Amino acid sequence: MIAPAEQALSYALEHPADAGAIEALLDHAFGPGRFVKSSERVREFARFRPDMSFCAWEGGRLVGSVRMWQVRVGDTPAVFLGPLAVQAAGRKFGVGGELVQMASAAAQAAGFPVLLVGDEPYFGRFGYSAAPCRGVVMPGPVDQRRVLALGADRLEGPVRA
């Protein structure tokens, strides 16, 4: 349990050895329904970017994870953020926000705009907006208002490998 006074958190790039703990966290956070989402279709064909994916640790326990995937939106190279998962006890301490900011900064430093499917009230505070995404076509059904981007004036076309 993360407590403010003992919040000995550390953040690090994801390593292959983290995969089991990340999958357990994702299962706990999203359940089996996560496999039917449009975002999961993206992850099926996109190239995983561990150099932009981060984990949050409390001691030796994983408390949060964000993953990034290289895609194209039409002809524009981009990265796709997700999934983002944080154990319930860590949510009120900003673990998710810190992970989003780290992953977004890594992508932008590499010259990529970032695309995601999420809630604009949450992601908007990090600069994400639905405005550049009106022409983005996700693989599968999605609420277009939840398709957000950072670092692009306009993205248009299908999301693909």
Coordinates of C-alpha atoms in Angstrom, one line a residue:
M1 CA 0.0 0.0 0.0
I2 CA 1.4 3.4 -1.0
A3 CA 1.2 6.0 1.8
P4 CA 2.3 9.6 1.3
A5 CA 4.9 9.5 4.1
E6 CA 6.5 6.3 2.8
Q7 CA 6.1 6.8 -0.9
A8 CA 9.4 5.3 -1.8
L9 CA 8.6 5.2 -5.5
S10 CA 11.1 4.8 -8.3
Y11 CA 10.5 4.9 -12.0
A12 CA 12.4 3.0 -14.7
L13 CA 12.3 1.9 -18.3
E14 CA 10.4 -1.4 -18.7
H15 CA 12.7 -4.5 -19.0
P16 CA 11.7 -7.9 -20.4
A17 CA 11.8 -9.4 -16.9
D18 CA 8.9 -7.0 -15.9
A19 CA 6.5 -8.6 -18.4
G20 CA 4.9 -11.0 -15.9
A21 CA 4.2 -8.4 -13.3
I22 CA 2.9 -6.0 -15.9
E23 CA 0.5 -8.6 -17.3
A24 CA -0.8 -9.3 -13.7
L25 CA -1.3 -5.5 -13.1
L26 CA -3.2 -5.2 -16.4
D27 CA -5.4 -8.2 -15.7
H28 CA -6.2 -6.7 -12.3
A29 CA -6.8 -3.2 -13.6
F30 CA -8.8 -4.0 -16.8
G31 CA -9.9 -7.7 -16.6
P32 CA -10.4 -9.8 -19.6
G33 CA -12.5 -7.1 -21.4
R34 CA -9.2 -5.3 -22.3
F35 CA -8.7 -7.7 -25.1
V36 CA -11.7 -6.6 -27.1
K37 CA -10.9 -2.9 -27.2
S38 CA -9.7 -1.1 -30.3
S39 CA -6.5 -0.2 -28.5
E40 CA -5.7 -3.9 -28.3
R41 CA -6.0 -4.2 -32.0
V42 CA -3.3 -1.6 -32.4
R43 CA -1.0 -3.5 -30.0
E44 CA -1.5 -6.6 -32.1
F45 CA 0.3 -5.1 -35.1
A46 CA 2.4 -2.3 -33.7
R47 CA 6.1 -2.6 -32.7
F48 CA 6.6 -2.3 -28.9
R49 CA 8.9 0.5 -27.8
P50 CA 10.5 -0.5 -24.5
D51 CA 12.7 2.6 -24.8
M52 CA 9.6 4.8 -24.2
S53 CA 7.8 2.4 -21.8
F54 CA 8.0 2.9 -18.0
C55 CA 7.3 1.1 -14.8
A56 CA 6.7 2.6 -11.3
W57 CA 8.0 0.5 -8.4
E58 CA 7.5 0.7 -4.7
G59 CA 10.4 -1.3 -3.4
G60 CA 10.3 -4.5 -5.4
R61 CA 6.6 -4.2 -6.2
L62 CA 5.2 -3.0 -9.5
V63 CA 2.6 -0.3 -8.9
G64 CA 2.2 1.2 -12.3
S65 CA 3.1 0.7 -16.0
V66 CA 2.7 2.6 -19.3
R67 CA 3.6 1.1 -22.6
M68 CA 4.3 2.7 -26.0
W69 CA 4.0 1.3 -29.5
Q70 CA 5.3 2.6 -32.8
V71 CA 2.6 3.1 -35.5
R72 CA 1.8 5.3 -38.4
V73 CA -1.3 7.4 -38.7
G74 CA -1.8 7.7 -42.4
D75 CA 1.7 8.6 -43.5
T76 CA 2.8 10.1 -40.2
P77 CA 5.1 8.1 -37.9
A78 CA 3.7 8.2 -34.3
V79 CA 3.6 6.3 -31.1
F80 CA 0.5 4.9 -29.4
L81 CA 0.3 5.2 -25.6
G82 CA -1.3 2.4 -23.7
P83 CA -2.1 0.6 -21.7
L84 CA -1.6 2.8 -18.7
A85 CA -2.3 1.0 -15.4
V86 CA -1.8 1.9 -11.8
Q87 CA -2.7 -0.1 -8.7
A88 CA -5.6 1.6 -6.9
A89 CA -3.6 2.6 -3.9
G90 CA -1.2 4.6 -6.1
R91 CA -3.8 6.5 -8.2
K92 CA -4.2 9.3 -5.7
F93 CA -0.5 10.0 -5.5
G94 CA 0.0 10.9 -9.2
V95 CA 1.7 7.7 -10.3
G96 CA -0.3 7.5 -13.5
G97 CA 0.3 11.2 -14.4
E98 CA 4.1 10.8 -13.8
L99 CA 4.1 7.7 -16.1
V100 CA 2.2 9.6 -18.8
Q101 CA 4.5 12.5 -18.7
M102 CA 7.7 10.3 -18.8
A103 CA 6.4 8.3 -21.8
S104 CA 5.2 11.4 -23.6
A105 CA 8.5 13.2 -23.1
A106 CA 10.5 10.2 -24.4
A107 CA 8.3 10.1 -27.5
Q108 CA 8.6 13.8 -28.2
A109 CA 12.3 13.7 -27.6
A110 CA 12.5 11.0 -30.3
G111 CA 10.4 13.3 -32.6
F112 CA 7.1 11.4 -32.5
P113 CA 3.6 12.7 -31.8
V114 CA 1.7 10.5 -29.4
L115 CA -1.8 9.0 -30.0
L116 CA -4.0 7.4 -27.4
V117 CA -7.6 6.4 -26.6
G118 CA -8.6 7.9 -23.2
D119 CA -10.5 10.5 -21.3
E120 CA -9.7 14.1 -22.4
P121 CA -10.4 15.5 -18.9
Y122 CA -7.6 13.3 -17.5
F123 CA -5.1 13.4 -20.4
G124 CA -5.9 17.0 -21.3
R125 CA -3.9 18.2 -18.3
F126 CA -0.8 16.8 -20.0
G127 CA -1.5 18.5 -23.3
Y128 CA -3.5 15.8 -25.1
S129 CA -6.5 16.9 -27.2
A130 CA -9.1 15.3 -29.5
A131 CA -8.8 18.3 -32.0
P132 CA -6.0 16.9 -34.1
C133 CA -7.6 13.5 -34.3
R134 CA -10.8 14.0 -36.2
G135 CA -9.4 12.1 -39.2
V136 CA -7.8 9.3 -37.3
V137 CA -9.3 5.8 -38.1
M138 CA -8.7 3.3 -35.4
P139 CA -8.8 -0.5 -36.2
G140 CA -12.2 -1.3 -34.8
P141 CA -15.0 0.6 -33.1
V142 CA -14.0 3.5 -30.9
D143 CA -15.7 6.7 -29.5
Q144 CA -13.9 9.2 -31.7
R145 CA -14.1 11.8 -28.9
R146 CA -11.7 9.6 -26.9
V147 CA -9.0 9.5 -29.6
L148 CA -6.4 12.1 -28.4
A149 CA -3.0 13.3 -29.5
L150 CA 0.0 15.3 -28.3
G151 CA 2.6 16.9 -30.4
A152 CA 0.6 17.1 -33.7
D153 CA -1.5 19.8 -35.3
R154 CA -3.4 17.2 -37.3
L155 CA -3.3 13.4 -37.7
E156 CA -5.3 11.8 -40.5
G157 CA -5.7 8.3 -41.8
P158 CA -5.8 4.7 -40.5
V159 CA -3.6 3.7 -37.6
R160 CA -1.3 1.0 -38.9
A161 CA 2.1 -0.6 -38.5

